[in-house]
C-alpha cells in the first residue's frame, strides 16, 4: 500500500467556502506540510494543476531540498507545453531529487479554463492529444538518450529529431499516473499509463471502474495498477468525526453551493459529473443525505471541484474502509484533510498503526521503528502497538 498526502496549492483552511480560519499557502507553509509528510512516512504528495493552482513544477522543485524521501506526484497537462519540454523537466526533476518524481497526466475537464490556457480542443480531441503527448513523452524519456533521436507525426503533436541527453534516475521512466472517468480516459489508461486513479466514489462504483480498465488493459496485453483520491476526517470517536465534517461545511451558504454547482455543471468532465451526482448537484445537504456509502461523505464536493468525498469516522472504522478499497485492488491512496498540516499528523498518528501489518510495512517512512511517546515516570517507553 502506498499512501500519499496532498499539497493544497489552491488554498487551505479550517472551513470550506469562507475566508474565516483560512491560512496563507506560502513556501514556509508548504515546506511544513511536505516536511511533515516526509517525517511521518507518507510515500509522497500530489500536487495539482489548473488555473486555480500555483504552478506544480515550481512548487515541487522548491520542496526537493526540504525533504529526504518524499516523492512528488506532479500534475502535467498536455497542451500547455510540448512533450519534449515535459520530458526534459521530468528528467531534470528526477535527477535533482534522486528519483523522487511521479507524473500525473491531467487531460483537463473544463473547456473554458483550457481555452484560457490556449487549448481549443473538445473532450474527444483533448484525449487524442493526451494519448499522443504521453506516447512522445515516454519514447523521449525512455530511449532517446541511448538510441538517438525520435520522430513522431501525430494528429495534434509532432516532433522531429527529439532527443533527451540527460536520462532520468528511474527506469524505464518516472511512473505515470492518470485519472479520468470517461470511456476515452479508460482507453488511455489501458494503453499507456502505470496507474489509474479515481476520485473517491463508493466501493461498488470503484469496483466497476477497476474491472472496466482492467478488461481494456487485458485486451492490450497490459496490466494497470489502481489508486484512489479521498479526503479524510478521522477523530477519536465516530461522533467527533461527524461533528468535524459538519463543522467543515458550517460556513457554506446556499448561494455559494449553487454558484459552485453551476460552475461544475458547465464542465465536460465525466469524473466531475459523477462527483456532483453523488450529492445530486448540491441538493443533498444533511448528514444522512451526504453519507452516500458507509463512512463516505460527499460534503466536500458541495463547493470543491474534483475530489469531493471524504472518509469520515473513528480511526478503526477509517482503517477498515481503507482496507475495503484495498481488497478491491486499490494499492495507492492519496488523502487530504483540512487544514492539511494538522490533518497529515492526525491521520498518520491515528490510522497508520491500525492498517494491516502488510500495509504498514510498505509505508515509506521509518515511522514504524518506535516505540514513540514520552517516557512514563522516567522508567518505561510507552508500550508499542502490535497487531
Ligand atoms: N484535473 C485538473 O484539472 N487538475 C488536476 O490536478 C487534476 N488532478 C486529478 C487527480 C485525480 C486523482 C483524478 C482522478 C483526476 C484529476 N483531474 C485533474 C481530472 C482529470 O485529469 C480529468 O481531466 C477529468 O476527470 C476529465 O476527464 P474525464 O471526462 O475522463 O473524467
Coordinates of C-alpha atoms and ligand atoms in Angstrom, one line a residue:
X1 CA 0.0 0.0 0.0
X2 CA 1.4 3.4 -1.0
X3 CA -0.1 6.3 1.0
X4 CA 0.2 9.9 -0.4
X5 CA -0.8 13.2 1.1
X6 CA -1.8 16.4 -0.8
X7 CA -0.3 19.9 -1.2
X8 CA -3.2 22.4 -1.1
X9 CA -1.8 24.7 -3.7
X10 CA -5.2 26.3 -4.3
X11 CA -5.8 27.2 -0.7
X12 CA -6.1 25.8 2.8
X13 CA -8.5 26.5 5.7
X14 CA -10.4 25.2 8.6
X15 CA -13.8 25.7 6.9
X16 CA -14.9 25.4 3.3
X17 CA -16.4 28.3 1.4
X18 CA -15.2 31.2 3.6
X19 CA -12.0 33.1 4.3
X20 CA -12.7 32.6 8.0
X21 CA -9.9 30.5 9.5
X22 CA -8.1 30.4 6.2
X23 CA -4.3 30.5 6.0
X24 CA -1.7 31.7 3.6
X25 CA -0.3 28.9 1.4
X26 CA 3.3 30.2 1.1
X27 CA 6.6 28.5 0.8
X28 CA 7.2 28.1 4.6
X29 CA 3.7 26.5 5.0
X30 CA 4.2 24.2 2.0
X31 CA 7.6 23.2 3.5
X32 CA 5.9 22.4 6.8
X33 CA 3.3 20.1 5.1
X34 CA 5.9 18.4 2.9
X35 CA 8.3 18.1 5.8
X36 CA 5.5 16.6 8.0
X37 CA 4.5 14.1 5.2
X38 CA 8.2 13.1 4.8
X39 CA 8.7 12.6 8.5
X40 CA 5.5 10.7 9.1
X41 CA 6.2 8.2 6.4
X42 CA 3.9 9.1 3.6
X43 CA 5.2 7.9 0.3
X44 CA 4.7 11.2 -1.5
X45 CA 2.4 14.2 -2.1
X46 CA 0.1 15.0 -5.0
X47 CA 0.5 18.5 -6.5
X48 CA -2.5 19.5 -8.6
X49 CA -2.5 21.7 -11.8
X50 CA -5.0 24.2 -13.1
X51 CA -5.9 27.8 -13.2
X52 CA -6.7 27.8 -9.5
X53 CA -3.4 26.3 -8.5
X54 CA 0.1 27.6 -8.0
X55 CA 2.3 26.0 -10.7
X56 CA 3.1 22.4 -9.7
X57 CA 6.6 22.1 -11.2
X58 CA 7.7 25.3 -9.4
X59 CA 6.2 24.1 -6.1
X60 CA 7.7 20.6 -6.4
X61 CA 11.2 22.0 -7.2
X62 CA 11.0 24.4 -4.3
X63 CA 10.5 21.4 -1.9
X64 CA 13.2 19.0 -3.0
X65 CA 15.7 20.4 -0.5
X66 CA 13.2 20.5 2.3
X67 CA 12.5 16.7 2.1
X68 CA 14.5 13.5 2.1
X69 CA 12.4 10.6 0.8
X70 CA 9.1 12.2 -0.1
X71 CA 8.1 11.7 -3.7
X72 CA 6.3 14.3 -5.8
X73 CA 3.3 13.3 -7.9
X74 CA 3.3 16.3 -10.2
X75 CA 0.3 17.0 -12.4
X76 CA 1.2 17.6 -16.1
X77 CA -1.4 19.0 -18.6
X78 CA -0.8 18.2 -22.3
X79 CA -1.3 21.2 -24.4
X80 CA 0.3 23.7 -22.0
X81 CA 3.8 22.7 -23.2
X82 CA 5.4 20.4 -25.7
X83 CA 6.1 16.7 -24.7
X84 CA 9.9 17.2 -25.3
X85 CA 10.0 20.0 -22.7
X86 CA 7.8 18.0 -20.3
X87 CA 10.3 15.0 -20.7
X88 CA 13.2 17.3 -20.1
X89 CA 11.6 18.8 -17.0
X90 CA 10.7 15.4 -15.7
X91 CA 14.2 14.0 -16.2
X92 CA 15.8 17.0 -14.6
X93 CA 13.5 16.8 -11.6
X94 CA 14.1 13.1 -11.3
X95 CA 17.8 13.7 -11.3
X96 CA 17.8 16.6 -8.9
X97 CA 15.5 14.8 -6.5
X98 CA 17.3 11.4 -6.6
X99 CA 14.4 9.6 -8.3
X100 CA 11.5 11.1 -6.5
X101 CA 9.2 12.1 -9.4
X102 CA 5.9 10.6 -10.4
X103 CA 3.8 12.3 -13.2
X104 CA 0.1 12.7 -13.0
X105 CA -1.2 13.1 -16.6
X106 CA -4.1 15.5 -16.5
X107 CA -6.2 15.9 -19.6
X108 CA -8.5 18.6 -18.1
X109 CA -12.3 18.8 -18.0
X110 CA -13.1 22.5 -18.1
X111 CA -13.2 23.8 -21.7
X112 CA -13.5 27.5 -20.6
X113 CA -10.4 27.1 -18.4
X114 CA -8.5 25.3 -21.1
X115 CA -9.3 28.0 -23.7
X116 CA -7.8 30.5 -21.3
X117 CA -4.6 28.4 -21.5
X118 CA -4.8 28.3 -25.3
X119 CA -6.2 24.8 -25.6
X120 CA -9.1 24.9 -28.1
X121 CA -10.0 21.2 -28.3
X122 CA -13.2 19.4 -27.3
X123 CA -13.2 16.4 -24.9
X124 CA -12.5 13.7 -27.6
X125 CA -9.7 15.7 -29.2
X126 CA -8.1 16.5 -25.8
X127 CA -7.9 12.8 -25.1
X128 CA -6.3 12.2 -28.6
X129 CA -3.8 14.9 -27.7
X130 CA -3.2 13.4 -24.3
X131 CA -2.5 10.0 -25.8
X132 CA 0.0 11.5 -28.3
X133 CA 1.6 13.6 -25.6
X134 CA 2.3 10.7 -23.3
X135 CA 3.5 8.4 -26.1
X136 CA 6.0 11.0 -27.2
X137 CA 7.0 11.8 -23.6
X138 CA 7.6 8.1 -22.9
X139 CA 9.7 7.5 -26.0
X140 CA 11.8 10.5 -25.4
X141 CA 12.4 9.9 -21.7
X142 CA 12.9 6.2 -22.0
X143 CA 15.1 5.7 -25.0
X144 CA 16.2 8.8 -26.9
X145 CA 19.4 9.3 -24.8
X146 CA 20.5 5.8 -26.0
X147 CA 19.0 5.4 -29.4
X148 CA 19.4 8.8 -30.8
X149 CA 16.6 10.9 -32.0
X150 CA 12.9 10.2 -32.1
X151 CA 10.4 11.3 -34.7
X152 CA 6.6 11.2 -34.4
X153 CA 3.9 12.7 -36.6
X154 CA 0.5 12.8 -34.9
X155 CA -2.8 14.5 -35.4
X156 CA -2.2 17.0 -32.7
X157 CA 1.5 16.8 -31.8
X158 CA 4.6 16.1 -33.9
X159 CA 8.3 16.0 -33.1
X160 CA 11.3 15.6 -35.4
X161 CA 14.7 14.6 -34.1
X162 CA 13.6 14.8 -30.5
X163 CA 16.3 13.9 -28.0
X164 CA 16.9 13.9 -24.3
X165 CA 20.6 14.0 -23.3
X166 CA 20.3 13.6 -19.5
X167 CA 18.2 10.5 -18.6
X168 CA 16.0 10.2 -15.5
X169 CA 17.1 8.2 -12.5
X170 CA 14.1 5.9 -12.5
X171 CA 14.0 3.3 -15.3
X172 CA 12.4 3.0 -17.7
X173 CA 10.9 6.4 -16.7
X174 CA 9.3 8.0 -13.7
X175 CA 5.9 6.3 -13.1
X176 CA 2.9 7.8 -15.0
X177 CA -0.4 8.0 -13.1
X178 CA -3.6 9.3 -14.5
X179 CA -7.3 9.9 -13.7
X180 CA -10.4 10.3 -15.8
X181 CA -13.8 8.6 -15.9
X182 CA -14.9 8.8 -19.5
X183 CA -14.5 5.8 -21.9
X184 CA -11.7 7.7 -23.6
X185 CA -9.9 8.0 -20.3
X186 CA -10.3 4.3 -19.6
X187 CA -8.8 3.5 -23.0
X188 CA -5.8 5.8 -22.5
X189 CA -5.2 4.2 -19.0
X190 CA -5.4 0.8 -20.5
X191 CA -3.0 1.6 -23.3
X192 CA -0.4 3.8 -21.7
X193 CA -0.3 4.5 -18.0
X194 CA 1.2 2.7 -15.0
X195 CA -1.6 3.6 -12.5
X196 CA -5.2 4.6 -13.0
X197 CA -6.7 6.9 -10.3
X198 CA -10.3 7.5 -9.4
X199 CA -11.8 10.1 -7.1
X200 CA -13.5 8.6 -4.0
X201 CA -16.6 7.0 -5.3
X202 CA -18.5 4.3 -3.3
X203 CA -16.7 0.9 -3.3
X204 CA -19.2 -0.7 -5.7
X205 CA -18.6 2.0 -8.3
X206 CA -14.9 1.9 -7.9
X207 CA -15.0 -1.9 -8.4
X208 CA -16.8 -1.4 -11.7
X209 CA -14.2 1.2 -12.9
X210 CA -11.4 -1.2 -11.9
X211 CA -13.0 -4.1 -13.8
X212 CA -13.5 -1.9 -16.9
X213 CA -10.0 -0.5 -17.0
X214 CA -8.6 -4.0 -16.3
X215 CA -10.6 -5.5 -19.1
X216 CA -9.5 -2.8 -21.6
X217 CA -5.8 -3.2 -20.5
X218 CA -6.0 -7.0 -20.9
X219 CA -7.1 -6.5 -24.5
X220 CA -3.9 -4.5 -24.9
X221 CA -1.8 -7.3 -23.2
X222 CA -1.1 -4.8 -20.3
X223 CA -1.7 -4.6 -16.6
X224 CA -2.5 -1.3 -14.8
X225 CA -2.3 -0.5 -11.0
X226 CA -5.0 1.4 -9.2
X227 CA -5.3 4.3 -6.8
X228 CA -7.9 6.5 -5.2
X229 CA -8.1 10.1 -4.1
X230 CA -10.1 10.9 -0.9
X231 CA -10.3 13.4 1.8
X232 CA -10.3 12.1 5.3
X233 CA -11.9 13.2 8.5
X234 CA -10.7 11.0 11.3
X235 CA -11.2 11.5 15.1
X236 CA -11.1 9.5 18.3
X237 CA -14.8 8.7 18.1
X238 CA -17.4 8.4 15.3
X239 CA -19.4 11.2 16.8
X240 CA -16.4 13.6 16.9
X241 CA -15.6 12.8 13.3
X242 CA -19.1 13.5 12.1
X243 CA -19.2 16.7 14.1
X244 CA -15.9 17.7 12.4
X245 CA -17.4 17.0 9.0
X246 CA -20.4 19.2 9.7
X247 CA -18.1 21.9 11.1
X248 CA -16.1 21.9 7.9
X249 CA -19.1 23.0 5.9
X250 CA -20.8 25.0 8.6
X251 CA -19.9 28.3 6.9
X252 CA -21.1 27.3 3.4
X253 CA -24.2 29.1 2.4
X254 CA -26.8 28.0 -0.2
X255 CA -25.7 30.7 -2.7
X256 CA -22.1 29.5 -2.6
X257 CA -23.2 25.9 -3.2
X258 CA -25.4 27.0 -6.1
X259 CA -22.6 29.0 -7.7
X260 CA -20.1 26.1 -7.3
X261 CA -22.5 23.6 -8.7
X262 CA -23.3 25.8 -11.7
X263 CA -19.6 26.1 -12.5
X264 CA -19.2 22.3 -12.3
X265 CA -22.2 21.7 -14.5
X266 CA -20.6 23.7 -17.3
X267 CA -17.6 21.4 -17.4
X268 CA -17.3 18.4 -19.8
X269 CA -15.5 16.2 -17.2
X270 CA -17.2 12.8 -16.7
X271 CA -15.4 12.5 -13.4
X272 CA -16.8 15.8 -12.2
X273 CA -20.3 14.9 -13.3
X274 CA -20.0 11.6 -11.3
X275 CA -18.8 13.6 -8.2
X276 CA -21.7 16.1 -8.5
X277 CA -24.2 13.3 -8.9
X278 CA -23.2 11.9 -5.5
X279 CA -24.9 14.8 -3.8
X280 CA -27.4 15.4 -6.6
X281 CA -25.7 18.7 -7.7
X282 CA -25.8 20.2 -4.2
X283 CA -29.5 19.3 -3.5
X284 CA -28.5 16.9 -0.7
X285 CA -27.2 18.9 2.3
X286 CA -27.9 17.0 5.5
X287 CA -25.7 14.3 7.1
X288 CA -28.0 11.4 6.2
X289 CA -28.1 12.6 2.6
X290 CA -24.4 13.2 2.3
X291 CA -23.3 9.9 3.7
X292 CA -23.5 8.2 0.3
X293 CA -22.0 4.9 1.4
X294 CA -21.0 3.8 4.9
X295 CA -18.5 6.4 6.2
X296 CA -18.2 8.0 2.7
X297 CA -19.3 11.7 2.9
X298 CA -20.0 13.9 -0.2
X299 CA -19.9 17.2 1.7
X300 CA -16.6 18.5 0.4
X301 CA -17.9 18.4 -3.2
X302 CA -20.6 20.9 -2.4
X303 CA -18.1 23.6 -3.1
X304 CA -14.8 22.0 -4.0
X305 CA -14.1 20.9 -7.6
X306 CA -12.5 17.5 -8.3
X307 CA -12.1 15.2 -5.3
X308 CA -15.4 15.8 -3.3
X309 CA -15.7 12.9 -0.9
X310 CA -14.2 12.1 2.5
X311 CA -13.9 9.0 4.6
X312 CA -15.4 10.0 8.0
X313 CA -15.1 8.0 11.2
X314 CA -13.1 6.9 14.1
X315 CA -9.6 5.5 13.3
X316 CA -10.6 1.9 13.4
X317 CA -13.5 2.4 11.0
X318 CA -11.5 4.6 8.6
X319 CA -8.7 1.9 8.6
X320 CA -11.3 -0.7 7.8
X321 CA -12.8 1.3 5.0
X322 CA -9.3 1.8 3.5
X323 CA -8.7 -2.0 3.7
X324 CA -12.1 -2.4 1.9
X325 CA -10.8 -0.4 -1.0
X326 CA -7.5 -2.2 -0.9
X327 CA -9.4 -5.5 -1.2
X328 CA -10.9 -4.2 -4.5
X329 CA -7.4 -3.8 -5.9
X330 CA -6.6 -0.3 -4.9
X331 CA -2.9 -0.1 -3.9
X332 CA -2.4 3.7 -3.9
X333 CA -4.2 6.1 -1.7
X334 CA -4.0 9.9 -1.9
X335 CA -5.5 11.5 1.1
X336 CA -6.0 15.1 2.3
X337 CA -7.8 16.9 5.2
X338 CA -8.4 20.5 6.3
X339 CA -6.1 22.0 7.4
X340 CA -3.5 20.0 5.6
X341 CA -0.7 20.3 8.1
X342 CA -2.6 19.2 11.2
X343 CA -4.6 16.5 9.4
X344 CA -1.4 15.0 8.0
X345 CA -0.3 14.4 11.5
X346 CA -3.7 13.3 12.8
X347 CA -4.3 10.8 10.0
X348 CA -0.8 9.3 10.3
X349 CA -0.9 9.0 14.0
X350 CA -4.4 7.6 14.3
X351 CA -4.6 5.4 11.2
X352 CA -1.2 4.2 10.2
X353 CA -0.8 1.9 13.2
X354 CA -4.2 0.3 12.5
X355 CA -3.5 -0.7 8.9
X356 CA -2.7 -4.3 8.3
X357 CA 0.8 -5.4 9.0
X358 CA 1.4 -5.8 5.3
X359 CA 0.2 -2.3 4.6
X360 CA 2.2 -0.8 7.4
X361 CA 5.5 -2.5 6.4
X362 CA 5.1 -1.0 3.0
X363 CA 4.8 2.6 4.3
X364 CA 7.7 4.7 3.1
X365 CA 8.9 6.2 6.4
X366 CA 10.9 4.7 9.2
X367 CA 7.9 5.6 11.4
X368 CA 7.3 2.0 12.4
X369 CA 10.5 1.6 14.4
X370 CA 9.2 3.2 17.6
X371 CA 8.3 3.0 20.4
X372 CA 7.3 6.6 20.4
X373 CA 5.7 8.8 23.0
X374 CA 7.0 10.4 26.2
X375 CA 8.7 8.1 28.6
X376 CA 6.5 7.2 31.6
X377 CA 7.8 8.2 35.1
X378 CA 11.4 8.2 33.8
X379 CA 11.1 4.4 33.6
X380 CA 9.4 2.9 30.6
X381 CA 8.8 3.8 27.0
X382 CA 5.1 3.7 26.3
X383 CA 4.0 0.2 25.0
X384 CA 4.3 -0.4 21.3
X385 CA 1.2 -1.1 19.3
X386 CA 1.4 -4.5 17.8
X387 CA -1.2 -6.4 15.9
Ligands
LIG1 N1 -7.8 17.8 -13.3 C1 -7.2 19.0 -13.3 O1 -7.5 20.0 -14.0 N2 -6.1 19.2 -12.4 C2 -5.7 18.3 -11.6 O2 -4.7 18.5 -10.8 C3 -6.3 17.0 -11.6 N3 -6.0 16.0 -10.8 C4 -6.7 14.9 -10.7 C5 -6.4 13.9 -9.8 C6 -7.1 12.7 -9.7 C7 -6.7 11.7 -8.7 C8 -8.1 12.5 -10.6 C9 -8.9 11.2 -10.6 C10 -8.5 13.4 -11.6 C11 -7.8 14.6 -11.6 N4 -8.1 15.6 -12.6 C12 -7.4 16.8 -12.5 C13 -9.2 15.5 -13.6 C14 -8.8 14.5 -14.7 O3 -7.4 14.7 -15.0 C15 -9.6 14.7 -16.0 O4 -9.1 15.8 -16.7 C16 -11.0 14.9 -15.8 O5 -11.6 14.0 -14.9 C17 -11.8 14.9 -17.1 O6 -11.7 13.7 -17.7 P1 -13.0 12.7 -17.8 O7 -14.0 13.4 -18.6 O8 -12.4 11.5 -18.5 O9 -13.4 12.3 -16.4

